[in-house]
PDB file of C-alpha atoms in Angstrom:
ATOM      1  CA  UNK A  28      13.086  88.517  40.954  1.00  0.00           C
ATOM      2  CA  UNK A  29      12.744  84.770  41.459  1.00  0.00           C
ATOM      3  CA  UNK A  30      14.026  83.709  44.906  1.00  0.00           C
ATOM      4  CA  UNK A  31      16.379  80.746  45.127  1.00  0.00           C
ATOM      5  CA  UNK A  32      15.279  77.616  46.929  1.00  0.00           C
ATOM      6  CA  UNK A  33      18.616  76.556  48.401  1.00  0.00           C
ATOM      7  CA  UNK A  34      19.231  76.199  52.131  1.00  0.00           C
ATOM      8  CA  UNK A  35      19.477  79.347  54.225  1.00  0.00           C
ATOM      9  CA  UNK A  36      21.247  77.852  57.244  1.00  0.00           C
ATOM     10  CA  UNK A  37      23.038  80.578  59.244  1.00  0.00           C
ATOM     11  CA  UNK A  38      26.845  80.493  59.236  1.00  0.00           C
ATOM     12  CA  UNK A  39      27.637  79.559  62.838  1.00  0.00           C
ATOM     13  CA  UNK A  40      31.006  79.014  64.506  1.00  0.00           C
ATOM     14  CA  UNK A  41      29.540  75.963  66.233  1.00  0.00           C
ATOM     15  CA  UNK A  42      28.981  74.515  62.755  1.00  0.00           C
ATOM     16  CA  UNK A  43      32.747  74.412  62.185  1.00  0.00           C
ATOM     17  CA  UNK A  44      33.205  72.388  65.379  1.00  0.00           C
ATOM     18  CA  UNK A  45      30.329  70.030  64.578  1.00  0.00           C
ATOM     19  CA  UNK A  46      31.754  69.401  61.111  1.00  0.00           C
ATOM     20  CA  UNK A  47      35.261  68.782  62.489  1.00  0.00           C
ATOM     21  CA  UNK A  48      33.881  66.282  65.011  1.00  0.00           C
ATOM     22  CA  UNK A  49      32.016  64.388  62.322  1.00  0.00           C
ATOM     23  CA  UNK A  50      34.505  64.545  59.438  1.00  0.00           C
ATOM     24  CA  UNK A  51      37.876  64.783  61.208  1.00  0.00           C
ATOM     25  CA  UNK A  52      37.092  63.569  64.720  1.00  0.00           C
ATOM     26  CA  UNK A  53      40.299  61.541  65.120  1.00  0.00           C
ATOM     27  CA  UNK A  54      42.640  64.294  63.882  1.00  0.00           C
ATOM     28  CA  UNK A  55      45.044  65.199  66.688  1.00  0.00           C
ATOM     29  CA  UNK A  56      45.346  68.432  68.662  1.00  0.00           C
ATOM     30  CA  UNK A  57      48.560  68.915  70.654  1.00  0.00           C
ATOM     31  CA  UNK A  58      48.838  71.660  73.259  1.00  0.00           C
ATOM     32  CA  UNK A  59      51.699  72.908  75.365  1.00  0.00           C
ATOM     33  CA  UNK A  60      50.529  74.244  78.727  1.00  0.00           C
ATOM     34  CA  UNK A  61      51.645  76.516  81.544  1.00  0.00           C
ATOM     35  CA  UNK A  62      53.664  74.260  83.890  1.00  0.00           C
ATOM     36  CA  UNK A  63      51.659  71.155  82.961  1.00  0.00           C
ATOM     37  CA  UNK A  64      52.377  68.120  80.766  1.00  0.00           C
ATOM     38  CA  UNK A  65      51.634  68.342  77.045  1.00  0.00           C
ATOM     39  CA  UNK A  66      47.944  67.766  76.350  1.00  0.00           C
ATOM     40  CA  UNK A  67      46.848  65.528  73.475  1.00  0.00           C
ATOM     41  CA  UNK A  68      43.366  64.896  72.204  1.00  0.00           C
ATOM     42  CA  UNK A  69      41.444  65.259  68.923  1.00  0.00           C
ATOM     43  CA  UNK A  70      38.601  67.212  67.345  1.00  0.00           C
ATOM     44  CA  UNK A  71      36.096  64.813  68.862  1.00  0.00           C
ATOM     45  CA  UNK A  72      37.591  65.594  72.276  1.00  0.00           C
ATOM     46  CA  UNK A  73      37.511  69.319  71.525  1.00  0.00           C
ATOM     47  CA  UNK A  74      33.811  68.980  70.805  1.00  0.00           C
ATOM     48  CA  UNK A  75      33.135  67.101  74.038  1.00  0.00           C
ATOM     49  CA  UNK A  76      35.042  69.526  76.266  1.00  0.00           C
ATOM     50  CA  UNK A  77      33.607  72.573  74.489  1.00  0.00           C
ATOM     51  CA  UNK A  78      30.142  71.171  75.206  1.00  0.00           C
ATOM     52  CA  UNK A  79      31.076  70.762  78.876  1.00  0.00           C
ATOM     53  CA  UNK A  80      32.311  74.343  78.973  1.00  0.00           C
ATOM     54  CA  UNK A  81      29.108  75.569  77.312  1.00  0.00           C
ATOM     55  CA  UNK A  82      27.020  73.919  80.027  1.00  0.00           C
ATOM     56  CA  UNK A  83      29.305  75.316  82.753  1.00  0.00           C
ATOM     57  CA  UNK A  84      29.081  78.855  81.370  1.00  0.00           C
ATOM     58  CA  UNK A  85      25.305  78.692  81.311  1.00  0.00           C
ATOM     59  CA  UNK A  86      25.386  77.438  84.898  1.00  0.00           C
ATOM     60  CA  UNK A  87      27.409  80.563  85.774  1.00  0.00           C
ATOM     61  CA  UNK A  88      24.616  82.650  84.271  1.00  0.00           C
ATOM     62  CA  UNK A  89      26.298  83.553  80.987  1.00  0.00           C
ATOM     63  CA  UNK A  90      23.512  84.365  78.529  1.00  0.00           C
ATOM     64  CA  UNK A  91      23.395  85.253  74.826  1.00  0.00           C
ATOM     65  CA  UNK A  92      25.023  88.621  74.257  1.00  0.00           C
ATOM     66  CA  UNK A  93      27.010  88.509  77.513  1.00  0.00           C
ATOM     67  CA  UNK A  94      30.765  89.026  77.357  1.00  0.00           C
ATOM     68  CA  UNK A  95      33.457  86.681  78.653  1.00  0.00           C
ATOM     69  CA  UNK A  96      37.069  87.904  78.744  1.00  0.00           C
ATOM     70  CA  UNK A  97      40.106  85.683  78.265  1.00  0.00           C
ATOM     71  CA  UNK A  98      43.676  86.536  79.241  1.00  0.00           C
ATOM     72  CA  UNK A  99      45.394  83.491  77.832  1.00  0.00           C
ATOM     73  CA  UNK A 100      47.973  81.975  75.499  1.00  0.00           C
ATOM     74  CA  UNK A 101      47.547  79.486  72.654  1.00  0.00           C
ATOM     75  CA  UNK A 102      46.375  76.371  74.490  1.00  0.00           C
ATOM     76  CA  UNK A 103      43.614  73.793  74.130  1.00  0.00           C
ATOM     77  CA  UNK A 104      41.623  75.379  76.957  1.00  0.00           C
ATOM     78  CA  UNK A 105      41.682  78.769  75.230  1.00  0.00           C
ATOM     79  CA  UNK A 106      40.624  76.990  72.024  1.00  0.00           C
ATOM     80  CA  UNK A 107      37.643  75.498  73.870  1.00  0.00           C
ATOM     81  CA  UNK A 108      36.611  79.014  74.873  1.00  0.00           C
ATOM     82  CA  UNK A 109      36.766  79.977  71.175  1.00  0.00           C
ATOM     83  CA  UNK A 110      33.951  77.532  70.476  1.00  0.00           C
ATOM     84  CA  UNK A 111      31.928  77.352  73.689  1.00  0.00           C
ATOM     85  CA  UNK A 112      31.479  81.090  74.318  1.00  0.00           C
ATOM     86  CA  UNK A 113      30.199  82.129  70.869  1.00  0.00           C
ATOM     87  CA  UNK A 114      28.539  78.735  70.563  1.00  0.00           C
ATOM     88  CA  UNK A 115      26.000  79.661  73.251  1.00  0.00           C
ATOM     89  CA  UNK A 116      25.494  83.126  71.774  1.00  0.00           C
ATOM     90  CA  UNK A 117      27.841  84.995  74.111  1.00  0.00           C
ATOM     91  CA  UNK A 118      30.842  87.079  73.010  1.00  0.00           C
ATOM     92  CA  UNK A 119      34.479  86.242  73.770  1.00  0.00           C
ATOM     93  CA  UNK A 120      36.622  89.293  74.465  1.00  0.00           C
ATOM     94  CA  UNK A 121      40.220  88.188  73.882  1.00  0.00           C
ATOM     95  CA  UNK A 122      42.163  90.689  75.979  1.00  0.00           C
ATOM     96  CA  UNK A 123      45.722  91.521  74.987  1.00  0.00           C
ATOM     97  CA  UNK A 124      48.031  90.881  77.976  1.00  0.00           C
ATOM     98  CA  UNK A 125      50.798  92.926  76.345  1.00  0.00           C
ATOM     99  CA  UNK A 126      48.883  96.164  76.873  1.00  0.00           C
ATOM    100  CA  UNK A 127      49.470  98.371  79.920  1.00  0.00           C
ATOM    101  CA  UNK A 128      47.443  97.458  83.006  1.00  0.00           C
ATOM    102  CA  UNK A 129      45.206 100.507  82.664  1.00  0.00           C
ATOM    103  CA  UNK A 130      44.463  99.611  79.040  1.00  0.00           C
ATOM    104  CA  UNK A 131      43.548  96.037  79.966  1.00  0.00           C
ATOM    105  CA  UNK A 132      41.250  97.358  82.701  1.00  0.00           C
ATOM    106  CA  UNK A 133      39.679  99.758  80.230  1.00  0.00           C
ATOM    107  CA  UNK A 134      38.945  97.041  77.660  1.00  0.00           C
ATOM    108  CA  UNK A 135      37.429  94.632  80.203  1.00  0.00           C
ATOM    109  CA  UNK A 136      35.266  97.346  81.741  1.00  0.00           C
ATOM    110  CA  UNK A 137      34.290  98.704  78.348  1.00  0.00           C
ATOM    111  CA  UNK A 138      33.296  95.191  77.254  1.00  0.00           C
ATOM    112  CA  UNK A 139      31.300  94.843  80.507  1.00  0.00           C
ATOM    113  CA  UNK A 140      32.516  91.281  80.913  1.00  0.00           C
ATOM    114  CA  UNK A 141      30.921  89.169  83.632  1.00  0.00           C
ATOM    115  CA  UNK A 142      33.547  86.388  83.594  1.00  0.00           C
ATOM    116  CA  UNK A 143      37.348  86.644  83.367  1.00  0.00           C
ATOM    117  CA  UNK A 144      39.236  83.474  82.375  1.00  0.00           C
ATOM    118  CA  UNK A 145      43.028  83.577  82.643  1.00  0.00           C
ATOM    119  CA  UNK A 146      46.183  81.478  82.447  1.00  0.00           C
ATOM    120  CA  UNK A 147      47.946  80.867  85.726  1.00  0.00           C
ATOM    121  CA  UNK A 148      51.008  82.927  84.773  1.00  0.00           C
ATOM    122  CA  UNK A 149      48.696  85.945  84.533  1.00  0.00           C
ATOM    123  CA  UNK A 150      47.566  85.500  88.140  1.00  0.00           C
ATOM    124  CA  UNK A 151      49.677  88.416  89.408  1.00  0.00           C
ATOM    125  CA  UNK A 152      48.329  90.670  86.656  1.00  0.00           C
ATOM    126  CA  UNK A 153      44.735  89.702  87.441  1.00  0.00           C
ATOM    127  CA  UNK A 154      45.277  90.303  91.171  1.00  0.00           C
ATOM    128  CA  UNK A 155      46.609  93.803  90.372  1.00  0.00           C
ATOM    129  CA  UNK A 156      43.699  94.819  88.184  1.00  0.00           C
ATOM    130  CA  UNK A 157      40.824  92.963  89.902  1.00  0.00           C
ATOM    131  CA  UNK A 158      39.874  95.853  92.253  1.00  0.00           C
ATOM    132  CA  UNK A 159      39.368  98.086  89.207  1.00  0.00           C
ATOM    133  CA  UNK A 160      37.120  95.681  87.280  1.00  0.00           C
ATOM    134  CA  UNK A 161      33.571  96.931  87.664  1.00  0.00           C
ATOM    135  CA  UNK A 162      31.537  94.157  86.024  1.00  0.00           C
ATOM    136  CA  UNK A 163      33.489  90.914  86.497  1.00  0.00           C
ATOM    137  CA  UNK A 164      31.739  88.584  88.936  1.00  0.00           C
ATOM    138  CA  UNK A 165      33.542  85.288  88.313  1.00  0.00           C
ATOM    139  CA  UNK A 166      37.231  84.488  87.837  1.00  0.00           C
ATOM    140  CA  UNK A 167      38.347  81.191  86.289  1.00  0.00           C
ATOM    141  CA  UNK A 168      41.974  80.023  86.164  1.00  0.00           C
ATOM    142  CA  UNK A 169      42.895  77.883  83.168  1.00  0.00           C
ATOM    143  CA  UNK A 170      44.397  75.025  85.150  1.00  0.00           C
ATOM    144  CA  UNK A 171      43.506  71.872  87.001  1.00  0.00           C
ATOM    145  CA  UNK A 172      42.535  72.005  90.675  1.00  0.00           C
ATOM    146  CA  UNK A 173      46.009  70.963  91.833  1.00  0.00           C
ATOM    147  CA  UNK A 174      47.729  73.865  90.058  1.00  0.00           C
ATOM    148  CA  UNK A 175      45.143  76.583  90.724  1.00  0.00           C
ATOM    149  CA  UNK A 176      46.851  79.248  92.824  1.00  0.00           C
ATOM    150  CA  UNK A 177      45.144  79.492  96.244  1.00  0.00           C
ATOM    151  CA  UNK A 178      43.579  82.839  97.047  1.00  0.00           C
ATOM    152  CA  UNK A 179      44.046  84.209  93.529  1.00  0.00           C
ATOM    153  CA  UNK A 180      40.951  86.472  93.401  1.00  0.00           C
ATOM    154  CA  UNK A 181      38.886  83.463  94.456  1.00  0.00           C
ATOM    155  CA  UNK A 182      39.397  81.883  91.038  1.00  0.00           C
ATOM    156  CA  UNK A 183      37.692  78.627  90.115  1.00  0.00           C
ATOM    157  CA  UNK A 184      39.777  75.900  88.502  1.00  0.00           C
ATOM    158  CA  UNK A 185      38.799  75.462  84.855  1.00  0.00           C
ATOM    159  CA  UNK A 186      38.917  71.678  85.126  1.00  0.00           C
ATOM    160  CA  UNK A 187      36.777  71.764  88.268  1.00  0.00           C
ATOM    161  CA  UNK A 188      34.325  74.078  86.502  1.00  0.00           C
ATOM    162  CA  UNK A 189      33.659  71.744  83.584  1.00  0.00           C
ATOM    163  CA  UNK A 190      33.972  68.428  85.442  1.00  0.00           C
ATOM    164  CA  UNK A 191      30.801  66.368  85.395  1.00  0.00           C
ATOM    165  CA  UNK A 192      29.071  68.486  82.767  1.00  0.00           C
ATOM    166  CA  UNK A 193      27.431  66.693  79.796  1.00  0.00           C
ATOM    167  CA  UNK A 194      29.744  66.057  76.838  1.00  0.00           C
ATOM    168  CA  UNK A 195      27.088  66.860  74.255  1.00  0.00           C
ATOM    169  CA  UNK A 196      25.089  70.022  73.649  1.00  0.00           C
ATOM    170  CA  UNK A 197      22.495  71.206  71.180  1.00  0.00           C
ATOM    171  CA  UNK A 198      24.220  74.304  69.877  1.00  0.00           C
ATOM    172  CA  UNK A 199      21.610  77.017  69.340  1.00  0.00           C
ATOM    173  CA  UNK A 200      21.021  78.599  65.949  1.00  0.00           C
ATOM    174  CA  UNK A 201      20.575  82.350  65.731  1.00  0.00           C
ATOM    175  CA  UNK A 202      21.317  85.314  63.485  1.00  0.00           C
ATOM    176  CA  UNK A 203      24.695  84.795  61.830  1.00  0.00           C
ATOM    177  CA  UNK A 204      25.356  88.527  62.189  1.00  0.00           C
ATOM    178  CA  UNK A 205      25.370  88.230  65.986  1.00  0.00           C
ATOM    179  CA  UNK A 206      28.617  89.147  67.729  1.00  0.00           C
ATOM    180  CA  UNK A 207      31.099  86.349  68.426  1.00  0.00           C
ATOM    181  CA  UNK A 208      34.485  87.922  69.267  1.00  0.00           C
ATOM    182  CA  UNK A 209      35.414  91.311  70.660  1.00  0.00           C
ATOM    183  CA  UNK A 210      38.980  92.387  69.906  1.00  0.00           C
ATOM    184  CA  UNK A 211      40.477  95.728  70.884  1.00  0.00           C
ATOM    185  CA  UNK A 212      43.061  97.513  68.791  1.00  0.00           C
ATOM    186  CA  UNK A 213      45.618  99.803  70.410  1.00  0.00           C
ATOM    187  CA  UNK A 214      46.954 101.007  67.075  1.00  0.00           C
ATOM    188  CA  UNK A 215      44.890 104.177  67.170  1.00  0.00           C
ATOM    189  CA  UNK A 216      44.838 107.429  69.114  1.00  0.00           C
ATOM    190  CA  UNK A 217      43.243 107.478  72.550  1.00  0.00           C
ATOM    191  CA  UNK A 218      41.864 104.412  74.306  1.00  0.00           C
ATOM    192  CA  UNK A 219      41.789 100.998  72.579  1.00  0.00           C
ATOM    193  CA  UNK A 220      38.872 100.582  70.193  1.00  0.00           C
ATOM    194  CA  UNK A 221      36.659  97.510  70.279  1.00  0.00           C
ATOM    195  CA  UNK A 222      35.992  95.564  67.073  1.00  0.00           C
ATOM    196  CA  UNK A 223      33.096  93.106  67.163  1.00  0.00           C
ATOM    197  CA  UNK A 224      33.389  90.114  64.811  1.00  0.00           C
ATOM    198  CA  UNK A 225      30.222  88.314  63.751  1.00  0.00           C
ATOM    199  CA  UNK A 226      29.724  84.571  63.297  1.00  0.00           C
ATOM    200  CA  UNK A 227      29.280  85.149  59.570  1.00  0.00           C
ATOM    201  CA  UNK A 228      32.544  87.089  59.298  1.00  0.00           C
ATOM    202  CA  UNK A 229      34.528  84.464  61.238  1.00  0.00           C
ATOM    203  CA  UNK A 230      33.189  81.536  59.181  1.00  0.00           C
ATOM    204  CA  UNK A 231      33.768  83.272  55.836  1.00  0.00           C
ATOM    205  CA  UNK A 232      37.261  84.317  56.941  1.00  0.00           C
ATOM    206  CA  UNK A 233      38.044  80.707  57.890  1.00  0.00           C
ATOM    207  CA  UNK A 234      36.784  79.452  54.537  1.00  0.00           C
ATOM    208  CA  UNK A 235      38.836  82.036  52.643  1.00  0.00           C
ATOM    209  CA  UNK A 236      41.948  81.293  54.707  1.00  0.00           C
ATOM    210  CA  UNK A 237      41.863  77.622  53.823  1.00  0.00           C
ATOM    211  CA  UNK A 238      41.732  78.234  50.063  1.00  0.00           C
ATOM    212  CA  UNK A 239      44.648  77.020  47.975  1.00  0.00           C
ATOM    213  CA  UNK A 240      45.704  80.546  46.995  1.00  0.00           C
ATOM    214  CA  UNK A 241      45.704  81.619  50.661  1.00  0.00           C
ATOM    215  CA  UNK A 242      46.989  79.271  53.393  1.00  0.00           C
ATOM    216  CA  UNK A 243      46.357  76.244  51.169  1.00  0.00           C
ATOM    217  CA  UNK A 244      45.535  73.700  53.870  1.00  0.00           C
ATOM    218  CA  UNK A 245      44.879  70.015  53.294  1.00  0.00           C
ATOM    219  CA  UNK A 246      43.963  67.325  55.790  1.00  0.00           C
ATOM    220  CA  UNK A 247      47.609  66.214  55.666  1.00  0.00           C
ATOM    221  CA  UNK A 248      48.952  69.509  57.025  1.00  0.00           C
ATOM    222  CA  UNK A 249      50.084  70.107  60.592  1.00  0.00           C
ATOM    223  CA  UNK A 250      49.323  73.703  61.587  1.00  0.00           C
ATOM    224  CA  UNK A 251      50.935  75.589  64.477  1.00  0.00           C
ATOM    225  CA  UNK A 252      49.511  79.081  65.135  1.00  0.00           C
ATOM    226  CA  UNK A 253      52.204  81.255  66.708  1.00  0.00           C
ATOM    227  CA  UNK A 254      50.095  84.333  66.136  1.00  0.00           C
ATOM    228  CA  UNK A 255      48.339  84.877  69.471  1.00  0.00           C
ATOM    229  CA  UNK A 256      44.750  83.730  69.844  1.00  0.00           C
ATOM    230  CA  UNK A 257      44.018  87.187  71.258  1.00  0.00           C
ATOM    231  CA  UNK A 258      45.352  88.812  68.060  1.00  0.00           C
ATOM    232  CA  UNK A 259      42.422  88.917  65.613  1.00  0.00           C
ATOM    233  CA  UNK A 260      41.574  85.281  66.497  1.00  0.00           C
ATOM    234  CA  UNK A 261      45.061  84.164  65.458  1.00  0.00           C
ATOM    235  CA  UNK A 262      44.334  85.139  61.853  1.00  0.00           C
ATOM    236  CA  UNK A 263      41.480  82.629  61.693  1.00  0.00           C
ATOM    237  CA  UNK A 264      43.754  79.592  62.058  1.00  0.00           C
ATOM    238  CA  UNK A 265      41.737  78.020  64.937  1.00  0.00           C
ATOM    239  CA  UNK A 266      38.804  77.849  62.502  1.00  0.00           C
ATOM    240  CA  UNK A 267      40.493  77.163  59.154  1.00  0.00           C
ATOM    241  CA  UNK A 268      42.411  74.210  60.632  1.00  0.00           C
ATOM    242  CA  UNK A 269      39.391  72.181  61.833  1.00  0.00           C
ATOM    243  CA  UNK A 270      37.441  73.167  58.724  1.00  0.00           C
ATOM    244  CA  UNK A 271      40.187  71.575  56.598  1.00  0.00           C
ATOM    245  CA  UNK A 272      40.915  68.709  58.998  1.00  0.00           C
ATOM    246  CA  UNK A 273      44.535  69.568  59.757  1.00  0.00           C
ATOM    247  CA  UNK A 274      46.397  68.462  62.860  1.00  0.00           C
ATOM    248  CA  UNK A 275      46.661  71.438  65.217  1.00  0.00           C
ATOM    249  CA  UNK A 276      49.652  72.247  67.444  1.00  0.00           C
ATOM    250  CA  UNK A 277      49.341  74.958  70.109  1.00  0.00           C
ATOM    251  CA  UNK A 278      52.616  76.305  71.585  1.00  0.00           C
ATOM    252  CA  UNK A 279      51.220  78.173  74.648  1.00  0.00           C
ATOM    253  CA  UNK A 280      53.693  80.907  75.638  1.00  0.00           C
ATOM    254  CA  UNK A 281      56.781  78.975  74.502  1.00  0.00           C
ATOM    255  CA  UNK A 282      58.009  81.109  71.579  1.00  0.00           C
ATOM    256  CA  UNK A 283      61.779  80.753  71.919  1.00  0.00           C
ATOM    257  CA  UNK A 284      63.706  79.086  69.096  1.00  0.00           C
ATOM    258  CA  UNK A 285      64.409  75.842  70.930  1.00  0.00           C
ATOM    259  CA  UNK A 286      60.790  75.333  72.019  1.00  0.00           C
ATOM    260  CA  UNK A 287      59.374  76.084  68.576  1.00  0.00           C
ATOM    261  CA  UNK A 288      61.872  73.798  66.873  1.00  0.00           C
ATOM    262  CA  UNK A 289      61.088  70.964  69.260  1.00  0.00           C
ATOM    263  CA  UNK A 290      57.401  71.251  68.376  1.00  0.00           C
ATOM    264  CA  UNK A 291      58.041  71.606  64.652  1.00  0.00           C
ATOM    265  CA  UNK A 292      60.236  68.523  64.553  1.00  0.00           C
ATOM    266  CA  UNK A 293      58.403  66.497  67.162  1.00  0.00           C
ATOM    267  CA  UNK A 294      54.926  67.039  65.706  1.00  0.00           C
ATOM    268  CA  UNK A 295      55.838  67.327  62.015  1.00  0.00           C
ATOM    269  CA  UNK A 296      54.586  70.896  61.636  1.00  0.00           C
ATOM    270  CA  UNK A 297      54.182  71.855  57.967  1.00  0.00           C
ATOM    271  CA  UNK A 298      52.614  75.314  58.383  1.00  0.00           C
ATOM    272  CA  UNK A 299      53.010  78.030  60.972  1.00  0.00           C
ATOM    273  CA  UNK A 300      52.398  81.736  61.297  1.00  0.00           C
ATOM    274  CA  UNK A 301      53.433  84.625  63.502  1.00  0.00           C
ATOM    275  CA  UNK A 302      54.925  88.091  63.676  1.00  0.00           C
ATOM    276  CA  UNK A 303      58.469  88.813  62.385  1.00  0.00           C
ATOM    277  CA  UNK A 304      59.947  89.003  65.898  1.00  0.00           C
ATOM    278  CA  UNK A 305      59.238  85.301  66.467  1.00  0.00           C
ATOM    279  CA  UNK A 306      60.918  84.273  63.232  1.00  0.00           C
ATOM    280  CA  UNK A 307      63.929  86.499  63.849  1.00  0.00           C
ATOM    281  CA  UNK A 308      64.516  84.573  67.079  1.00  0.00           C
ATOM    282  CA  UNK A 309      63.911  81.229  65.377  1.00  0.00           C
ATOM    283  CA  UNK A 310      66.263  81.918  62.466  1.00  0.00           C
ATOM    284  CA  UNK A 311      68.951  83.123  64.887  1.00  0.00           C
ATOM    285  CA  UNK A 312      68.565  79.913  66.896  1.00  0.00           C
ATOM    286  CA  UNK A 313      68.806  77.768  63.758  1.00  0.00           C
ATOM    287  CA  UNK A 314      71.977  79.578  62.702  1.00  0.00           C
ATOM    288  CA  UNK A 315      73.611  79.197  66.112  1.00  0.00           C
ATOM    289  CA  UNK A 316      72.751  75.513  66.510  1.00  0.00           C
ATOM    290  CA  UNK A 317      73.090  74.361  62.921  1.00  0.00           C
ATOM    291  CA  UNK A 318      69.653  72.736  63.110  1.00  0.00           C
ATOM    292  CA  UNK A 319      67.160  72.680  60.216  1.00  0.00           C
ATOM    293  CA  UNK A 320      63.380  72.271  60.125  1.00  0.00           C
ATOM    294  CA  UNK A 321      62.712  69.075  58.173  1.00  0.00           C
ATOM    295  CA  UNK A 322      58.898  69.132  57.961  1.00  0.00           C
ATOM    296  CA  UNK A 323      58.161  72.850  57.688  1.00  0.00           C
ATOM    297  CA  UNK A 324      56.958  73.966  54.241  1.00  0.00           C
ATOM    298  CA  UNK A 325      55.202  77.317  54.690  1.00  0.00           C
ATOM    299  CA  UNK A 326      55.367  80.258  57.102  1.00  0.00           C
ATOM    300  CA  UNK A 327      52.843  83.072  57.060  1.00  0.00           C
ATOM    301  CA  UNK A 328      54.116  86.327  58.548  1.00  0.00           C
ATOM    302  CA  UNK A 329      52.119  89.414  59.443  1.00  0.00           C
ATOM    303  CA  UNK A 330      51.762  92.159  62.012  1.00  0.00           C
ATOM    304  CA  UNK A 331      54.545  94.228  60.474  1.00  0.00           C
ATOM    305  CA  UNK A 332      56.606  94.299  57.292  1.00  0.00           C
ATOM    306  CA  UNK A 333      58.562  91.143  56.522  1.00  0.00           C
ATOM    307  CA  UNK A 334      62.290  91.880  56.085  1.00  0.00           C
ATOM    308  CA  UNK A 335      63.457  90.690  52.684  1.00  0.00           C
ATOM    309  CA  UNK A 336      66.434  88.938  54.279  1.00  0.00           C
ATOM    310  CA  UNK A 337      64.059  86.905  56.483  1.00  0.00           C
ATOM    311  CA  UNK A 338      62.002  85.633  53.566  1.00  0.00           C
ATOM    312  CA  UNK A 339      65.153  84.851  51.577  1.00  0.00           C
ATOM    313  CA  UNK A 340      66.756  83.009  54.508  1.00  0.00           C
ATOM    314  CA  UNK A 341      63.742  80.768  54.994  1.00  0.00           C
ATOM    315  CA  UNK A 342      63.652  79.868  51.285  1.00  0.00           C
ATOM    316  CA  UNK A 343      67.374  79.680  50.503  1.00  0.00           C
ATOM    317  CA  UNK A 344      68.568  77.938  53.651  1.00  0.00           C
ATOM    318  CA  UNK A 345      65.606  75.727  54.557  1.00  0.00           C
ATOM    319  CA  UNK A 346      63.333  75.542  51.504  1.00  0.00           C
ATOM    320  CA  UNK A 347      60.471  77.166  53.421  1.00  0.00           C
ATOM    321  CA  UNK A 348      58.082  79.430  51.499  1.00  0.00           C
ATOM    322  CA  UNK A 349      57.003  82.698  53.143  1.00  0.00           C
ATOM    323  CA  UNK A 350      53.563  84.242  52.678  1.00  0.00           C
ATOM    324  CA  UNK A 351      53.201  87.833  53.848  1.00  0.00           C
ATOM    325  CA  UNK A 352      49.782  88.899  55.065  1.00  0.00           C
ATOM    326  CA  UNK A 353      48.485  92.207  56.295  1.00  0.00           C
ATOM    327  CA  UNK A 354      45.311  93.373  57.965  1.00  0.00           C
ATOM    328  CA  UNK A 355      44.098  95.525  60.811  1.00  0.00           C
ATOM    329  CA  UNK A 356      42.066  94.174  63.720  1.00  0.00           C
ATOM    330  CA  UNK A 357      39.069  95.919  62.246  1.00  0.00           C
TER     331      UNK A 357
END
């Protein structure tokens, strides 16, 4: 067999970020936050802050193969973790805050995470479970110094942590089959089961998601992931979007009809995705208020079966196409 002579560059998650910085650096990212003003920056800014976070994590002693756990919503800071943690060769365990306390403890201990990063409205949860966490040495609250809750398990402010760190980094290259994300599924018998995603799997999934017969993104789309970042990496949207150069809108924990509609209309969202429960609430709100989404073109729905009436309502009443997807965490 004659070997090919094409490039054999490993498929790295950091490569998606580097490409987005270079090709779509000025494309906007908009993020709602927990009790903070809306955050706006772009893919160039995402690259700079992810580099700062990478340096900060290494300063904390996070090494390749180590696990970092996040308990967080869809925000720009959580997105920065999505690139910085696997970017340095570590593994991001996206814990599901909707599990029972004992299940969350189990997954963090099973992952043997050294760092726990959490949104400020999970502070009470973290304080409850902290005494049972056997491997966590550092707690980081996803907030600025002013809004970091005093005494909350001795948590460091995220903004304080990354402040002053260099805004560039030489992302390492390593085996593309190395672990990148650790997601636990509770849809089985017994304790939650960990599923370890590789860099190769994440990059290929992002490429497939952006294809025209799948999500069909273009650089003119505005994408709002309402599927949680802790749920199978939000169906790959945080990677497909920068790969295709779309504007990205992150709704944090604001999933009520009024909040979603304000973002859709205010930011010109053309594509969004989430579980049926979210869209039931949104359609009910639209019916009660008489409002209509003017920019929205496509909604992808997964997690459970899509009611036929939901898909028909989106199309008949608002001209929005529905794409049903299905897949297990594993």
